[in-house]
Amino acid sequence: MSTQEPLPRAYEPAQVEAKWFPKWEAAGNFHGKPNPEKKPYSIVIPPPNVTGILTLGHVLNNTLQDILCRYHRMKGEEVCWFPGTDHAGIATEARVEKYLRKEENTGRDELGREEFIRRVWQWKGEFGGKIIRQLRTLGCSCDWERERFTMDEGLSEAVRKVFVELYHKGYIYRGQRMINWCPVAKSALSDEEVIYKEVPGKFYHFRYPLADGSGYLVVATTRPETMFGDTAVAVHPDDERYKHLIGKMVRLPLTDREIPIIADEHADPTKGTGCVKITPAHDPNDFEVGRRHGLEVINIMNPDASLNARCGAQFEGLDRFVARDLCVKLLEEQGLVEKIEDIRHAVGYSERGDVPIETLVSYQWFCNMKELAKPAIEAVKSGKIKFYPERWSKTYFHWMENIQDWCISRQIWWGHRIPAWYNDENGEIYVGMEAPTAPGKWRQEEDVLDTWFSSWLWPFSIMGWPKETEELKYFYPTCDLVTGPDIIFFWVARMIMAGCEFMKEIPFRNVYFTSIIRDEQGRKLSKSLGNSPDPLDVIAEYGADALRFSIVYIAPVGMDIRYSNEKCELGRNFANKLWNACRFRQMQGGVSAGFRELDPAVLASLSCDERWMLSRLDAAISSITTALAEFRFHSAAHELYDLVWSNFCDWFIEAEKVPMRAGGAEKERALAVLDYALFRILRLLHPFMPFITEELAHQMGFVADGASIMYESFPETDACCSADPAELERVDGKFELVRGGRFLKASYNIPDGKKVKFYVKAVDADALAFFREQEPSLRSLLNAEEIEFSLDDFDSAARGAAPSRLCRFGTIYLPLADLIDVAAERKKLEKQQKELQGWIAGSRAKLSNERFLAKAPEQVVADARAHLAELEEKLARTEEMLNSLR
């Protein structure tokens, strides 16, 4: 065993964390490799963007993955946690463009495709992947030797193969359809990349004059600027108001065009005026109406969402919102504005560009998902894949059963270029792994694939597919996936589809959806709100273990987290408590020989406190093991906290000080049990708090130099030290009695260090015998000078005032005669009682006042009620203390 210097008085996490991670990595402790002698356990990291930095969301997600990996490693399984990053096409291209503009006053268009992509690779080499380096600070035990990037050559080959196969199978096609367009990225987006926000807007009612001069129709729109793309006005075929106008023409304002009035059921007679302007190029519903009626499709937008030449010289080149204002101004001047209403409505925003999207008709590449979805739906319905919490399966089924074709092309340069080539001489399209060798003038498709088209292959492409690698045979399918519910469609569903299609096997067996982290006010964390702490700052202040433990402790399954940095004090205090317990043990001498397995002679002579502790430890091991198997990380953290803080430190160590002071065989037995329990606790805690547990395991001599606690076995229940339930209940009763005595001392401000006398009335003869047997322990725990035990009530008439606490196996009294001036204390409490009664009366009067209840803000009323409850509780305590002094 290692011999160490005594533990420092204070735990310094920064020193310990800086010491252990390089040692683990250098020793290859995280490297997983195919091993037929072991059961495989594998996880793939949700690949963070190459542009990303560590956030609290990453902290939670990766801490949970690390807990699973370290737990299964300790269970003796061959663990491999595959890490890597995503090229994040739109986000990275925008980031590099911004960098080049700032640093070199140049950009994509000036550099050209080849040079720009070279610059992105250069930027990625210098600045990308920062988050991967930061994950080491958190203690993540990924197999860093296997780190991959979604544009590595092997992964690029996988992308090309999948595209080619799906194209030749008829699932991938190129066509003109309505798509979402981001004016910032100047690229198409999938439906899942559009975020809807409730924003203020206006509902404009415009007059469209009839071409024959006989009147006008009123149409309503939120987008006046799109009228330049109108190609019809629709009315419902059964709307009696307009039947006589169907087939006639209206003059389109601000243009020299006339457009027809058509009959279509899309027009709702109950909404607005019942007349709807039809703009097939810029609205999905209008596009379908246009197809039914053979209407012209007029795209009026440039890629940056400014208006194009189809809108006339006055509007060409204007920003869409500037054009909107000008449209309204000109229409007002022409007397064509009926009315304008203020509204709030949902507007689609580009997730990356954070600007309103445009819906427009465009030629794009699409993937038909309906057939791919069928086996993926069945995989979850049959239970082959389980979701935690299970309620997310309903969301999954709703989306999958109504799945739309996936727009997979993007008009950017950074990404996997679509492996399609066009022959401009004969119009032929060639799709293949490499450029065509057939004669002719071929040019490759300019567009690249949606970022998710590479990451949906992640669970098997990261293991070397399409090659038949040993890793793929051994580690696929992976076991668990930990991810956020916000990418259930982007990523989770698509990975299941890809696994079923290309591997003929599901990609993972369990999916755990993490909580959403909010601030104390319930707001999502964001840089713009200034409520998103930098995890590296939190780690610097509290330590990585404290952050890990705290964030899991406050994260109940399926519920949002209310986070503040102050909550990390829980984890820091917990680490200090553990450190101090180990320091106390170290001061008692060297480690016991039986710290791994208790000697039969020790087992035969255990005290009731020791049997109680070993029983509590076994119960905690059982609960924690079950909680981890069911992905109830929060429950496991609470179980660990109670086991270590309360059972082990507050009760067991304090109770064992009596046999330790006795010396000899009693001390040896006490230390042996303490060591056995402590080593099991450190192993239980290791997946949650890897740094401090590794340090303490070495400092205590439990783990040899050159070895690691991560390869020690995760504790299992130990039937060799079973205890009588009645005895365990009596020990609980003893500790309850101690709590009662401590409460009495605190109630009368008697210092902990002051030795006092207690009187205990036992409930029966058996309890009396047990308490007398436990007198040394009780005196030590209560810091009592003397404890008198009896079956009789305390004689207050003869002995004076003695407040009491009723417990399960007896009542404990604290005689006050020699401790305080009882008369003065009674006088003080009577004064306090009177004051509280007055405040309560005033508070009740306020809350019975109907005017106050009607006019005061809801929070003010709630605060008043809470204040009254607090006053009433204080009065109850005061009166209880007064009664004990009478």
mmCIF file with all atom_site columns, N, CA, C and O in Angstrom, residues 53-82:
data_model
loop_
_atom_site.group_PDB
_atom_site.id
_atom_site.type_symbol
_atom_site.label_atom_id
_atom_site.label_alt_id
_atom_site.label_comp_id
_atom_site.label_asym_id
_atom_site.label_entity_id
_atom_site.label_seq_id
_atom_site.pdbx_PDB_ins_code
_atom_site.Cartn_x
_atom_site.Cartn_y
_atom_site.Cartn_z
_atom_site.occupancy
_atom_site.B_iso_or_equiv
_atom_site.pdbx_formal_charge
_atom_site.auth_seq_id
_atom_site.auth_comp_id
_atom_site.auth_asym_id
_atom_site.auth_atom_id
_atom_site.pdbx_PDB_model_num
ATOM 1   N N  . ILE A 1 53 ? -18.282 25.998 -26.920 1.00 0.00 ? 53 ILE A N  1
ATOM 2   C CA . ILE A 1 53 ? -17.569 26.073 -25.655 1.00 0.00 ? 53 ILE A CA 1
ATOM 3   C C  . ILE A 1 53 ? -18.448 25.418 -24.593 1.00 0.00 ? 53 ILE A C  1
ATOM 4   O O  . ILE A 1 53 ? -19.653 25.281 -24.756 1.00 0.00 ? 53 ILE A O  1
ATOM 5   N N  . LEU A 1 54 ? -17.835 25.018 -23.499 1.00 0.00 ? 54 LEU A N  1
ATOM 6   C CA . LEU A 1 54 ? -18.530 24.296 -22.440 1.00 0.00 ? 54 LEU A CA 1
ATOM 7   C C  . LEU A 1 54 ? -19.645 25.148 -21.831 1.00 0.00 ? 54 LEU A C  1
ATOM 8   O O  . LEU A 1 54 ? -19.421 26.295 -21.462 1.00 0.00 ? 54 LEU A O  1
ATOM 9   N N  . THR A 1 55 ? -20.842 24.562 -21.741 1.00 0.00 ? 55 THR A N  1
ATOM 10  C CA . THR A 1 55 ? -21.976 25.214 -21.084 1.00 0.00 ? 55 THR A CA 1
ATOM 11  C C  . THR A 1 55 ? -22.460 24.304 -19.957 1.00 0.00 ? 55 THR A C  1
ATOM 12  O O  . THR A 1 55 ? -22.044 23.148 -19.857 1.00 0.00 ? 55 THR A O  1
ATOM 13  N N  . LEU A 1 56 ? -23.377 24.806 -19.138 1.00 0.00 ? 56 LEU A N  1
ATOM 14  C CA . LEU A 1 56 ? -23.915 23.977 -18.068 1.00 0.00 ? 56 LEU A CA 1
ATOM 15  C C  . LEU A 1 56 ? -24.726 22.808 -18.629 1.00 0.00 ? 56 LEU A C  1
ATOM 16  O O  . LEU A 1 56 ? -24.816 21.751 -18.002 1.00 0.00 ? 56 LEU A O  1
ATOM 17  N N  . GLY A 1 57 ? -25.316 23.001 -19.814 1.00 0.00 ? 57 GLY A N  1
ATOM 18  C CA . GLY A 1 57 ? -25.998 21.878 -20.468 1.00 0.00 ? 57 GLY A CA 1
ATOM 19  C C  . GLY A 1 57 ? -25.023 20.763 -20.780 1.00 0.00 ? 57 GLY A C  1
ATOM 20  O O  . GLY A 1 57 ? -25.304 19.577 -20.564 1.00 0.00 ? 57 GLY A O  1
ATOM 21  N N  . HIS A 1 58 ? -23.836 21.128 -21.301 1.00 0.00 ? 58 HIS A N  1
ATOM 22  C CA . HIS A 1 58 ? -22.791 20.122 -21.551 1.00 0.00 ? 58 HIS A CA 1
ATOM 23  C C  . HIS A 1 58 ? -22.330 19.483 -20.250 1.00 0.00 ? 58 HIS A C  1
ATOM 24  O O  . HIS A 1 58 ? -22.045 18.282 -20.200 1.00 0.00 ? 58 HIS A O  1
ATOM 25  N N  . VAL A 1 59 ? -22.225 20.284 -19.190 1.00 0.00 ? 59 VAL A N  1
ATOM 26  C CA . VAL A 1 59 ? -21.785 19.758 -17.892 1.00 0.00 ? 59 VAL A CA 1
ATOM 27  C C  . VAL A 1 59 ? -22.732 18.655 -17.435 1.00 0.00 ? 59 VAL A C  1
ATOM 28  O O  . VAL A 1 59 ? -22.297 17.555 -17.067 1.00 0.00 ? 59 VAL A O  1
ATOM 29  N N  . LEU A 1 60 ? -24.033 18.927 -17.473 1.00 0.00 ? 60 LEU A N  1
ATOM 30  C CA . LEU A 1 60 ? -25.007 17.926 -17.030 1.00 0.00 ? 60 LEU A CA 1
ATOM 31  C C  . LEU A 1 60 ? -24.953 16.693 -17.925 1.00 0.00 ? 60 LEU A C  1
ATOM 32  O O  . LEU A 1 60 ? -24.830 15.562 -17.445 1.00 0.00 ? 60 LEU A O  1
ATOM 33  N N  . ASN A 1 61 ? -25.037 16.915 -19.229 1.00 0.00 ? 61 ASN A N  1
ATOM 34  C CA . ASN A 1 61 ? -25.077 15.807 -20.185 1.00 0.00 ? 61 ASN A CA 1
ATOM 35  C C  . ASN A 1 61 ? -23.840 14.919 -20.060 1.00 0.00 ? 61 ASN A C  1
ATOM 36  O O  . ASN A 1 61 ? -23.940 13.683 -19.970 1.00 0.00 ? 61 ASN A O  1
ATOM 37  N N  . ASN A 1 62 ? -22.668 15.530 -20.024 1.00 0.00 ? 62 ASN A N  1
ATOM 38  C CA . ASN A 1 62 ? -21.439 14.737 -20.012 1.00 0.00 ? 62 ASN A CA 1
ATOM 39  C C  . ASN A 1 62 ? -21.125 14.147 -18.644 1.00 0.00 ? 62 ASN A C  1
ATOM 40  O O  . ASN A 1 62 ? -20.495 13.095 -18.547 1.00 0.00 ? 62 ASN A O  1
ATOM 41  N N  . THR A 1 63 ? -21.569 14.813 -17.574 1.00 0.00 ? 63 THR A N  1
ATOM 42  C CA . THR A 1 63 ? -21.417 14.218 -16.249 1.00 0.00 ? 63 THR A CA 1
ATOM 43  C C  . THR A 1 63 ? -22.218 12.926 -16.164 1.00 0.00 ? 63 THR A C  1
ATOM 44  O O  . THR A 1 63 ? -21.733 11.912 -15.646 1.00 0.00 ? 63 THR A O  1
ATOM 45  N N  . LEU A 1 64 ? -23.445 12.932 -16.678 1.00 0.00 ? 64 LEU A N  1
ATOM 46  C CA . LEU A 1 64 ? -24.279 11.731 -16.636 1.00 0.00 ? 64 LEU A CA 1
ATOM 47  C C  . LEU A 1 64 ? -23.655 10.611 -17.466 1.00 0.00 ? 64 LEU A C  1
ATOM 48  O O  . LEU A 1 64 ? -23.649 9.444  -17.043 1.00 0.00 ? 64 LEU A O  1
ATOM 49  N N  . GLN A 1 65 ? -23.105 10.957 -18.636 1.00 0.00 ? 65 GLN A N  1
ATOM 50  C CA . GLN A 1 65 ? -22.439 9.938  -19.446 1.00 0.00 ? 65 GLN A CA 1
ATOM 51  C C  . GLN A 1 65 ? -21.219 9.374  -18.715 1.00 0.00 ? 65 GLN A C  1
ATOM 52  O O  . GLN A 1 65 ? -20.953 8.166  -18.740 1.00 0.00 ? 65 GLN A O  1
ATOM 53  N N  . ASP A 1 66 ? -20.484 10.267 -18.042 1.00 0.00 ? 66 ASP A N  1
ATOM 54  C CA . ASP A 1 66 ? -19.286 9.824  -17.332 1.00 0.00 ? 66 ASP A CA 1
ATOM 55  C C  . ASP A 1 66 ? -19.649 8.932  -16.146 1.00 0.00 ? 66 ASP A C  1
ATOM 56  O O  . ASP A 1 66 ? -18.945 7.962  -15.850 1.00 0.00 ? 66 ASP A O  1
ATOM 57  N N  . ILE A 1 67 ? -20.742 9.259  -15.458 1.00 0.00 ? 67 ILE A N  1
ATOM 58  C CA . ILE A 1 67 ? -21.202 8.406  -14.358 1.00 0.00 ? 67 ILE A CA 1
ATOM 59  C C  . ILE A 1 67 ? -21.475 6.999  -14.875 1.00 0.00 ? 67 ILE A C  1
ATOM 60  O O  . ILE A 1 67 ? -21.053 6.003  -14.279 1.00 0.00 ? 67 ILE A O  1
ATOM 61  N N  . LEU A 1 68 ? -22.170 6.913  -16.016 1.00 0.00 ? 68 LEU A N  1
ATOM 62  C CA . LEU A 1 68 ? -22.474 5.599  -16.586 1.00 0.00 ? 68 LEU A CA 1
ATOM 63  C C  . LEU A 1 68 ? -21.204 4.851  -16.975 1.00 0.00 ? 68 LEU A C  1
ATOM 64  O O  . LEU A 1 68 ? -21.057 3.656  -16.688 1.00 0.00 ? 68 LEU A O  1
ATOM 65  N N  . CYS A 1 69 ? -20.272 5.548  -17.618 1.00 0.00 ? 69 CYS A N  1
ATOM 66  C CA . CYS A 1 69 ? -19.029 4.892  -18.057 1.00 0.00 ? 69 CYS A CA 1
ATOM 67  C C  . CYS A 1 69 ? -18.204 4.417  -16.870 1.00 0.00 ? 69 CYS A C  1
ATOM 68  O O  . CYS A 1 69 ? -17.705 3.280  -16.857 1.00 0.00 ? 69 CYS A O  1
ATOM 69  N N  . ARG A 1 70 ? -18.038 5.264  -15.874 1.00 0.00 ? 70 ARG A N  1
ATOM 70  C CA . ARG A 1 70 ? -17.241 4.873  -14.705 1.00 0.00 ? 70 ARG A CA 1
ATOM 71  C C  . ARG A 1 70 ? -17.930 3.755  -13.918 1.00 0.00 ? 70 ARG A C  1
ATOM 72  O O  . ARG A 1 70 ? -17.268 2.849  -13.397 1.00 0.00 ? 70 ARG A O  1
ATOM 73  N N  . TYR A 1 71 ? -19.244 3.802  -13.847 1.00 0.00 ? 71 TYR A N  1
ATOM 74  C CA . TYR A 1 71 ? -19.993 2.750  -13.154 1.00 0.00 ? 71 TYR A CA 1
ATOM 75  C C  . TYR A 1 71 ? -19.793 1.401  -13.852 1.00 0.00 ? 71 TYR A C  1
ATOM 76  O O  . TYR A 1 71 ? -19.462 0.393  -13.220 1.00 0.00 ? 71 TYR A O  1
ATOM 77  N N  . HIS A 1 72 ? -19.971 1.372  -15.176 1.00 0.00 ? 72 HIS A N  1
ATOM 78  C CA . HIS A 1 72 ? -19.833 0.107  -15.905 1.00 0.00 ? 72 HIS A CA 1
ATOM 79  C C  . HIS A 1 72 ? -18.382 -0.368 -15.941 1.00 0.00 ? 72 HIS A C  1
ATOM 80  O O  . HIS A 1 72 ? -18.124 -1.591 -15.966 1.00 0.00 ? 72 HIS A O  1
ATOM 81  N N  . ARG A 1 73 ? -17.440 0.553  -15.931 1.00 0.00 ? 73 ARG A N  1
ATOM 82  C CA . ARG A 1 73 ? -16.018 0.178  -15.853 1.00 0.00 ? 73 ARG A CA 1
ATOM 83  C C  . ARG A 1 73 ? -15.756 -0.559 -14.532 1.00 0.00 ? 73 ARG A C  1
ATOM 84  O O  . ARG A 1 73 ? -15.048 -1.564 -14.493 1.00 0.00 ? 73 ARG A O  1
ATOM 85  N N  . MET A 1 74 ? -16.348 -0.026 -13.444 1.00 0.00 ? 74 MET A N  1
ATOM 86  C CA . MET A 1 74 ? -16.170 -0.644 -12.132 1.00 0.00 ? 74 MET A CA 1
ATOM 87  C C  . MET A 1 74 ? -16.935 -1.969 -12.019 1.00 0.00 ? 74 MET A C  1
ATOM 88  O O  . MET A 1 74 ? -16.627 -2.797 -11.162 1.00 0.00 ? 74 MET A O  1
ATOM 89  N N  . LYS A 1 75 ? -17.927 -2.160 -12.904 1.00 0.00 ? 75 LYS A N  1
ATOM 90  C CA . LYS A 1 75 ? -18.663 -3.431 -12.923 1.00 0.00 ? 75 LYS A CA 1
ATOM 91  C C  . LYS A 1 75 ? -17.894 -4.506 -13.697 1.00 0.00 ? 75 LYS A C  1
ATOM 92  O O  . LYS A 1 75 ? -18.373 -5.623 -13.858 1.00 0.00 ? 75 LYS A O  1
ATOM 93  N N  . GLY A 1 76 ? -16.702 -4.131 -14.200 1.00 0.00 ? 76 GLY A N  1
ATOM 94  C CA . GLY A 1 76 ? -15.864 -5.110 -14.890 1.00 0.00 ? 76 GLY A CA 1
ATOM 95  C C  . GLY A 1 76 ? -16.124 -5.219 -16.374 1.00 0.00 ? 76 GLY A C  1
ATOM 96  O O  . GLY A 1 76 ? -15.633 -6.137 -17.029 1.00 0.00 ? 76 GLY A O  1
ATOM 97  N N  . GLU A 1 77 ? -16.880 -4.272 -16.938 1.00 0.00 ? 77 GLU A N  1
ATOM 98  C CA . GLU A 1 77 ? -17.174 -4.314 -18.369 1.00 0.00 ? 77 GLU A CA 1
ATOM 99  C C  . GLU A 1 77 ? -16.109 -3.574 -19.162 1.00 0.00 ? 77 GLU A C  1
ATOM 100 O O  . GLU A 1 77 ? -15.387 -2.737 -18.620 1.00 0.00 ? 77 GLU A O  1
ATOM 101 N N  . GLU A 1 78 ? -16.008 -3.888 -20.449 1.00 0.00 ? 78 GLU A N  1
ATOM 102 C CA . GLU A 1 78 ? -15.066 -3.192 -21.333 1.00 0.00 ? 78 GLU A CA 1
ATOM 103 C C  . GLU A 1 78 ? -15.771 -1.946 -21.861 1.00 0.00 ? 78 GLU A C  1
ATOM 104 O O  . GLU A 1 78 ? -16.691 -2.026 -22.683 1.00 0.00 ? 78 GLU A O  1
ATOM 105 N N  . VAL A 1 79 ? -15.342 -0.797 -21.359 1.00 0.00 ? 79 VAL A N  1
ATOM 106 C CA . VAL A 1 79 ? -16.053 0.456  -21.621 1.00 0.00 ? 79 VAL A CA 1
ATOM 107 C C  . VAL A 1 79 ? -15.334 1.267  -22.694 1.00 0.00 ? 79 VAL A C  1
ATOM 108 O O  . VAL A 1 79 ? -14.109 1.403  -22.663 1.00 0.00 ? 79 VAL A O  1
ATOM 109 N N  . CYS A 1 80 ? -16.127 1.802  -23.620 1.00 0.00 ? 80 CYS A N  1
ATOM 110 C CA . CYS A 1 80 ? -15.578 2.745  -24.598 1.00 0.00 ? 80 CYS A CA 1
ATOM 111 C C  . CYS A 1 80 ? -16.584 3.869  -24.803 1.00 0.00 ? 80 CYS A C  1
ATOM 112 O O  . CYS A 1 80 ? -17.722 3.632  -25.217 1.00 0.00 ? 80 CYS A O  1
ATOM 113 N N  . TRP A 1 81 ? -16.136 5.063  -24.467 1.00 0.00 ? 81 TRP A N  1
ATOM 114 C CA . TRP A 1 81 ? -16.956 6.265  -24.657 1.00 0.00 ? 81 TRP A CA 1
ATOM 115 C C  . TRP A 1 81 ? -16.333 7.027  -25.822 1.00 0.00 ? 81 TRP A C  1
ATOM 116 O O  . TRP A 1 81 ? -15.261 7.593  -25.707 1.00 0.00 ? 81 TRP A O  1
ATOM 117 N N  . PHE A 1 82 ? -17.012 6.995  -26.975 1.00 0.00 ? 82 PHE A N  1
ATOM 118 C CA . PHE A 1 82 ? -16.474 7.555  -28.213 1.00 0.00 ? 82 PHE A CA 1
ATOM 119 C C  . PHE A 1 82 ? -16.723 9.063  -28.268 1.00 0.00 ? 82 PHE A C  1
ATOM 120 O O  . PHE A 1 82 ? -17.874 9.493  -28.307 1.00 0.00 ? 82 PHE A O  1
#
